[in-house]
PDB file of C-alpha atoms in Angstrom:
ATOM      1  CA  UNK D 126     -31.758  49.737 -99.300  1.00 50.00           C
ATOM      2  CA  UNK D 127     -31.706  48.899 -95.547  1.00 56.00           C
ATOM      3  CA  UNK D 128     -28.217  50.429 -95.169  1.00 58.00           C
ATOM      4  CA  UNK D 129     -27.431  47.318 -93.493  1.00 56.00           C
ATOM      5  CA  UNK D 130     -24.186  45.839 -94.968  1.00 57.00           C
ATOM      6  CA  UNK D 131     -24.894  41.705 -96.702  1.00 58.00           C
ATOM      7  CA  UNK D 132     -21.314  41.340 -95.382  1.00 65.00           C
ATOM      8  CA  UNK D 133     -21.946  41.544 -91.401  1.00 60.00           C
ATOM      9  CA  UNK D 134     -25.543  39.410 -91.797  1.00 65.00           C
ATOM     10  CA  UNK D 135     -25.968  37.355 -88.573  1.00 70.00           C
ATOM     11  CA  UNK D 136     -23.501  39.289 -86.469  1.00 71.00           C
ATOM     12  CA  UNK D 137     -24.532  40.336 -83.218  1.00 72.00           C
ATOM     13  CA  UNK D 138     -22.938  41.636 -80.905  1.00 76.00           C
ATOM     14  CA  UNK D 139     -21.845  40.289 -77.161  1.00 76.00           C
ATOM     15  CA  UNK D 140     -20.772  41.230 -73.751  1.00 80.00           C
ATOM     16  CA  UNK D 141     -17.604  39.785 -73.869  1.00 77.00           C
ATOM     17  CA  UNK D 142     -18.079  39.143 -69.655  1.00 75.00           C
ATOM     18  CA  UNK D 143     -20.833  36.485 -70.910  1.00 78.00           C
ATOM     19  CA  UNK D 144     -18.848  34.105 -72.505  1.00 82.00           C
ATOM     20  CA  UNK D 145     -17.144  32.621 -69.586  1.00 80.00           C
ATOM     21  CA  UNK D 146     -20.577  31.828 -68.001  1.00 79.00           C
ATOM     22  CA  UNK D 147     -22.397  31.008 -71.112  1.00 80.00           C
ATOM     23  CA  UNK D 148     -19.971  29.415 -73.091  1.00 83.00           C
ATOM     24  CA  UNK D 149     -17.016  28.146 -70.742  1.00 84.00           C
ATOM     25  CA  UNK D 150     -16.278  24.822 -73.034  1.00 88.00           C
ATOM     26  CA  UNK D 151     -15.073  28.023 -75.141  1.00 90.00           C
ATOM     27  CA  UNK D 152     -13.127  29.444 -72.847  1.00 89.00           C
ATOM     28  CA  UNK D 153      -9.525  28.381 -71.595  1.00 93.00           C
ATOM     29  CA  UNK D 154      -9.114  29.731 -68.129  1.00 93.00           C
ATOM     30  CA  UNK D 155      -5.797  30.769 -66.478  1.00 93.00           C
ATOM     31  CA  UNK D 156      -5.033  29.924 -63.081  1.00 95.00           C
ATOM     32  CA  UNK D 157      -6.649  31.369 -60.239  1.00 96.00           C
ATOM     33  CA  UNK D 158      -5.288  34.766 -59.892  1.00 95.00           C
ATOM     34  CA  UNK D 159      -4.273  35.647 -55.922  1.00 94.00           C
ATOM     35  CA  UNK D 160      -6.371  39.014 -56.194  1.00 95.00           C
ATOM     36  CA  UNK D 161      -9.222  38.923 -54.995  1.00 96.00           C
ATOM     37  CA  UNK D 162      -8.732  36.575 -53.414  1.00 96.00           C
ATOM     38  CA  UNK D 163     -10.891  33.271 -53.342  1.00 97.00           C
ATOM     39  CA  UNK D 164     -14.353  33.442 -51.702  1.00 96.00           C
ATOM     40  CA  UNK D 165     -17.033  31.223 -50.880  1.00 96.00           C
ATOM     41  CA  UNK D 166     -20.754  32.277 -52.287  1.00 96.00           C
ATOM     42  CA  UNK D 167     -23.743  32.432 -50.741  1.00 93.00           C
ATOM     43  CA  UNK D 168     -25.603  32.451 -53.664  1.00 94.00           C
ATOM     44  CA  UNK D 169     -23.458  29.635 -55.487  1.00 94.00           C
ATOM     45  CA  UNK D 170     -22.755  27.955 -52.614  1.00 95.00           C
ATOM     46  CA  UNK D 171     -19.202  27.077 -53.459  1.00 96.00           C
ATOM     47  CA  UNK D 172     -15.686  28.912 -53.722  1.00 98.00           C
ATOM     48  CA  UNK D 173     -15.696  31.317 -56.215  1.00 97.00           C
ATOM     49  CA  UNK D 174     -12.267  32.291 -58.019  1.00 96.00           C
ATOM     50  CA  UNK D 175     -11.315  35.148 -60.681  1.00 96.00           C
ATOM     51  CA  UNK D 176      -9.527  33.928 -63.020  1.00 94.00           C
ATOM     52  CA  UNK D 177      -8.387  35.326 -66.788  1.00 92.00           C
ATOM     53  CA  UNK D 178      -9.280  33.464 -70.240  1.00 91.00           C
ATOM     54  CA  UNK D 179      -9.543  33.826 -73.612  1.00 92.00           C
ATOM     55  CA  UNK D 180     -12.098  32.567 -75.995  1.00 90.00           C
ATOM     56  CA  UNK D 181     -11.979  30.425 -79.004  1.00 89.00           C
ATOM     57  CA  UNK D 182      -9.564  28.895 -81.320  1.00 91.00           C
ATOM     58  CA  UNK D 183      -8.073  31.889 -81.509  1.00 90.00           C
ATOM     59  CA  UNK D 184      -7.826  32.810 -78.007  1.00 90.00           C
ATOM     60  CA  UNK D 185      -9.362  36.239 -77.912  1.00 90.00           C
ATOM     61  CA  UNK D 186      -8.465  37.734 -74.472  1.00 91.00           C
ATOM     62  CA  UNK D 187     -11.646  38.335 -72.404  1.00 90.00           C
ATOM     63  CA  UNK D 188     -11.351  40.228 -68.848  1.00 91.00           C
ATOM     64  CA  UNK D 189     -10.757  38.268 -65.824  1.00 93.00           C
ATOM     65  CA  UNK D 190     -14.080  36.550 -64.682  1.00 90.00           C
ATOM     66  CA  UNK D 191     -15.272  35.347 -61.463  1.00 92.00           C
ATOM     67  CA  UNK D 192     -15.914  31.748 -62.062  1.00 92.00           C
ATOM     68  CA  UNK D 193     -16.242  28.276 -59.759  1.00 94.00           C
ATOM     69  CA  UNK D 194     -12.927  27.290 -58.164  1.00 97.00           C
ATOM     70  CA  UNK D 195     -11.334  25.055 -60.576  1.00 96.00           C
ATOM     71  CA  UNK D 196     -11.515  20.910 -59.067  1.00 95.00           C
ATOM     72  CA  UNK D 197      -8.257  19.792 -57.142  1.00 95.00           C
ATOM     73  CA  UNK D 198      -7.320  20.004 -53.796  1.00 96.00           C
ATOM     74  CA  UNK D 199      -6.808  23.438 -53.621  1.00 96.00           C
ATOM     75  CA  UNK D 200     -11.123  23.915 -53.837  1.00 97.00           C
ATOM     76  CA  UNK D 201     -11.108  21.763 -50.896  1.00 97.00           C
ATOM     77  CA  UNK D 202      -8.771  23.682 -48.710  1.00 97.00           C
ATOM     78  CA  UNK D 203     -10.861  27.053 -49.666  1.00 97.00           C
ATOM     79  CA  UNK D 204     -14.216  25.572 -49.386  1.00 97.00           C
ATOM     80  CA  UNK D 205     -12.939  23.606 -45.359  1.00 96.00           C
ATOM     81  CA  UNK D 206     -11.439  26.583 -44.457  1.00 96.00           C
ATOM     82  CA  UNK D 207     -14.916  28.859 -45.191  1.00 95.00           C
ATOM     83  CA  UNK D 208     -17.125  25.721 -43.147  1.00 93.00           C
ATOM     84  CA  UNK D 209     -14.833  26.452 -40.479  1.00 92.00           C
ATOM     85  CA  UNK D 210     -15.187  30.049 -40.561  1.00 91.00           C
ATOM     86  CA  UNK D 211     -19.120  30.259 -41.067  1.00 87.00           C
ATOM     87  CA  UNK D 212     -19.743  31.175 -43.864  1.00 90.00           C
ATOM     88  CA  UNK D 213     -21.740  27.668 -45.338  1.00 90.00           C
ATOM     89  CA  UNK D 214     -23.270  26.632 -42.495  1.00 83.00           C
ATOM     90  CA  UNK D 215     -24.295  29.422 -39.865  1.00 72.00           C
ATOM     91  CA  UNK D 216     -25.074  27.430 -37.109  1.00 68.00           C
ATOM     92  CA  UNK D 217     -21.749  24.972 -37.391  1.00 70.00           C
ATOM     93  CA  UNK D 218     -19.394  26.859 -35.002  1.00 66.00           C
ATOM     94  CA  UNK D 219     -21.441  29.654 -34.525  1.00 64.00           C
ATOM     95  CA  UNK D 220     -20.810  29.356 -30.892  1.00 62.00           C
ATOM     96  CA  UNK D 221     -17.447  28.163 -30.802  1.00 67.00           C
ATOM     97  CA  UNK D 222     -15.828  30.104 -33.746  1.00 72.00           C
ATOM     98  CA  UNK D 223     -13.572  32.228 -31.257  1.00 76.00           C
ATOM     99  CA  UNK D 224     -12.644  29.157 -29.380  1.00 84.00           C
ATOM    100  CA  UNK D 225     -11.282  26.853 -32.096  1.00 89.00           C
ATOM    101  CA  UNK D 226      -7.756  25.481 -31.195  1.00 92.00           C
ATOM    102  CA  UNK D 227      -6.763  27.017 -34.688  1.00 92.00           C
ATOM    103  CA  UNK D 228      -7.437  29.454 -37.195  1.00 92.00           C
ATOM    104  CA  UNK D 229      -9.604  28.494 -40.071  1.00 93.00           C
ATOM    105  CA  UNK D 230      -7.377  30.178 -42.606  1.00 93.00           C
ATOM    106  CA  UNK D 231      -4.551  27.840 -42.134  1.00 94.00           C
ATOM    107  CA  UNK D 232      -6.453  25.043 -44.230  1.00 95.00           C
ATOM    108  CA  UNK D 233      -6.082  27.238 -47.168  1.00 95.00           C
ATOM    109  CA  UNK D 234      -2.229  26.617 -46.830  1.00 93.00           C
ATOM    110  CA  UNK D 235      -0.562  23.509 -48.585  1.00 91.00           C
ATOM    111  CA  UNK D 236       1.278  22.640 -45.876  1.00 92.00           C
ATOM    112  CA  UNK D 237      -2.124  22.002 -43.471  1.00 88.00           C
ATOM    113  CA  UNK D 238      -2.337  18.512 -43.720  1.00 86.00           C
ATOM    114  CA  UNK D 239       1.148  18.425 -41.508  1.00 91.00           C
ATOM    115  CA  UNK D 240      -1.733  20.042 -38.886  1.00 91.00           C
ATOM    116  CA  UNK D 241      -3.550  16.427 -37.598  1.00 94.00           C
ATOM    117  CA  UNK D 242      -6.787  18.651 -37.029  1.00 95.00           C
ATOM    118  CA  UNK D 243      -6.538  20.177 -40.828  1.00 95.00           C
ATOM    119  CA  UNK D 244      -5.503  16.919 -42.377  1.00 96.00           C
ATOM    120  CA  UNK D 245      -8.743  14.445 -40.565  1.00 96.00           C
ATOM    121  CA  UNK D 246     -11.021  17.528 -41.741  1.00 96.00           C
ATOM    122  CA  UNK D 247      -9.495  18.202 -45.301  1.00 97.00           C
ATOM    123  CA  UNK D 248      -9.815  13.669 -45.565  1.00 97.00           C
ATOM    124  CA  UNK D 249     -13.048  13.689 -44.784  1.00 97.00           C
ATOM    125  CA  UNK D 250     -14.250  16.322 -47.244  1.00 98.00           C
ATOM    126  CA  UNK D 251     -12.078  14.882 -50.177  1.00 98.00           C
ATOM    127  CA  UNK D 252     -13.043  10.848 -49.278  1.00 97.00           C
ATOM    128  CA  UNK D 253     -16.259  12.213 -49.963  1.00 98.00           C
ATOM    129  CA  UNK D 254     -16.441  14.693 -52.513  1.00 98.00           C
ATOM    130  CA  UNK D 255     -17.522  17.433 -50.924  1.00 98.00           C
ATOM    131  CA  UNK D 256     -16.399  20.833 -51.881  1.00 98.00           C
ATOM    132  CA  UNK D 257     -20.118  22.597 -52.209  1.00 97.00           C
ATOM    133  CA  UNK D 258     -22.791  23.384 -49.996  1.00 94.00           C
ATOM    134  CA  UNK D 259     -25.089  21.284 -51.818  1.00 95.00           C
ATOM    135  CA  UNK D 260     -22.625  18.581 -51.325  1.00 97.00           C
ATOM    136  CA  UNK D 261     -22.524  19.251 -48.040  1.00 95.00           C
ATOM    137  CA  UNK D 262     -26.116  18.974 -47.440  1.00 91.00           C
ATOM    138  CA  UNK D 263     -26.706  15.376 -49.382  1.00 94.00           C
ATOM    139  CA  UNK D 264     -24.012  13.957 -47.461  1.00 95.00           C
ATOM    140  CA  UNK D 265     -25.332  15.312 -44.067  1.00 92.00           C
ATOM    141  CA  UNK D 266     -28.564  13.647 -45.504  1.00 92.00           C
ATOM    142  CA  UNK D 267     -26.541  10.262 -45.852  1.00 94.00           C
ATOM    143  CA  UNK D 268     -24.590  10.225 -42.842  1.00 95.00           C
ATOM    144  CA  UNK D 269     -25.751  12.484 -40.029  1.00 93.00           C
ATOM    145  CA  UNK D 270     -22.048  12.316 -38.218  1.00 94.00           C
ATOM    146  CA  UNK D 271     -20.204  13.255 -41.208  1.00 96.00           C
ATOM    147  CA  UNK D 272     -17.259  15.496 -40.013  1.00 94.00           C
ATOM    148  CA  UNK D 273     -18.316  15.634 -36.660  1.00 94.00           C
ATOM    149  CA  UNK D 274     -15.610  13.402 -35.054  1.00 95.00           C
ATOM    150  CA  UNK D 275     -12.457  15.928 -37.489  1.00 95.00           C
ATOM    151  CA  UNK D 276     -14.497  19.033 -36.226  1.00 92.00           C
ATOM    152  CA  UNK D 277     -14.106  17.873 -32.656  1.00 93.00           C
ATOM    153  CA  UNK D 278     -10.686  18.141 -33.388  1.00 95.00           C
ATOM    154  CA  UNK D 279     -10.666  22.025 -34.009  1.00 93.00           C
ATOM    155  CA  UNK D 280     -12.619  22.741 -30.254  1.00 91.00           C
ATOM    156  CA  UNK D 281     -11.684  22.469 -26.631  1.00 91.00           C
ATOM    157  CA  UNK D 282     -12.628  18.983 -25.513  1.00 93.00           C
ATOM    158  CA  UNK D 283     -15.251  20.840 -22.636  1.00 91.00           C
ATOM    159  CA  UNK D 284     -17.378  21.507 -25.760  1.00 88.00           C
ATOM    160  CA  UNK D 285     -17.913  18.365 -27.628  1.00 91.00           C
ATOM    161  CA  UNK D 286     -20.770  17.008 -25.950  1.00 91.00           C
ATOM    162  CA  UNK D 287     -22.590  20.610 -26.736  1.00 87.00           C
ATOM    163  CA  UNK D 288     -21.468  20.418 -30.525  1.00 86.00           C
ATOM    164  CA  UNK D 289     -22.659  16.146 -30.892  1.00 89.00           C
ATOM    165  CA  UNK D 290     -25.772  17.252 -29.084  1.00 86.00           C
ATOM    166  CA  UNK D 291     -26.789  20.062 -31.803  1.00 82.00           C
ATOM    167  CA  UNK D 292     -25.083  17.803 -34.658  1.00 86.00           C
ATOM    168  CA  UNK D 293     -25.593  17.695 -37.246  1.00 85.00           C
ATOM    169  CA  UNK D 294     -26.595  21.745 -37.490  1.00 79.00           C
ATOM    170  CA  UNK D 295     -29.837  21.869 -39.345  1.00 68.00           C
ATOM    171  CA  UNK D 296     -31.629  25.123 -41.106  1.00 60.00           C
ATOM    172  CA  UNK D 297     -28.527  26.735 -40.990  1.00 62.00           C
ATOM    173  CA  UNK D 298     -27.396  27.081 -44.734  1.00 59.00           C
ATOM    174  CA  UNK D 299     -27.157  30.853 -46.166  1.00 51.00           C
TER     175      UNK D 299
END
């Protein structure tokens, strides 16, 4: 005998931190949780989010997983708010960052669009989609001016002619 029960044939067993990556149509996920808090990825190039689930039609707990930032406008608030603050594109407001008329993090807020700067730069961005670096990059492809008039907007007028000049930035993704 093979001291292998007939009854557990074809089990195997699985990180239960896998599922959620490799089988999220499996997976129900809760809301974003507030810690840790969202944060854009370098290596994803979007906002990334931890967020609890459970598994199956049974709804087996699994641990809170770091996952994409679920769609709605709430992705698009995270992901302007990390353009702003340089962490998609380096070269964006590398050389402004300290001088914008406003802090970055106030786009994450759901009252920002009462801001005119953070509502024309959270438009733009939703009108078209864009909530990812590679996003980002096709539209820049498409339309070379695409968010430079909103991210005028969010610098001292003595610097727009610098930012149009250098737009739009270019070998500057992480």
């Amino acid at each position: 005998s093979s001291g292998i029960n007939a009854e557990y044939g074809g089990v195997l067993a699985v990180e239960e931190s896998w599922l959620a990556s490799l089988l999220p149509n499996k997976c129900r996920f809760g809301d974003p949780l507030d810690q840790p808090p969202p944060e854009y990825s370098t290596e994803t190039g979007e906002v990334m989010c931890t967020r609890g689930s459970t598994f199956g039609t049974r709804g087996w707990p699994l641990p809170p997983t770091r996952v994409p930032y679920p769609r709605g406008m709430q992705r698009f608030r995270e992901f302007a708010a990390a353009l702003l603050e340089g962490k998609v594109a380096k070269g964006m407001v590398n050389d402004c960052r300290s001088l914008l008329l406003a802090r970055p993090a106030v786009l994450r807020k759901t009252w920002a669009t009462l801001q005119p700067r953070a509502e024309a730069f959270l438009k733009q961005l939703v009108k078209k989609d864009v909530d990812t670096r590679d996003k980002l990059m096709k539209e820049w492809k498409e339309d070379p001016t695409f968010l430079l008039s909103a991210l005028c907007q969010w610098i001292p007028e003595s610097l727009h002619a610098k930012l149009k000049a250098n737009w739009p930035p270019r070998d500057c993704f992480y």
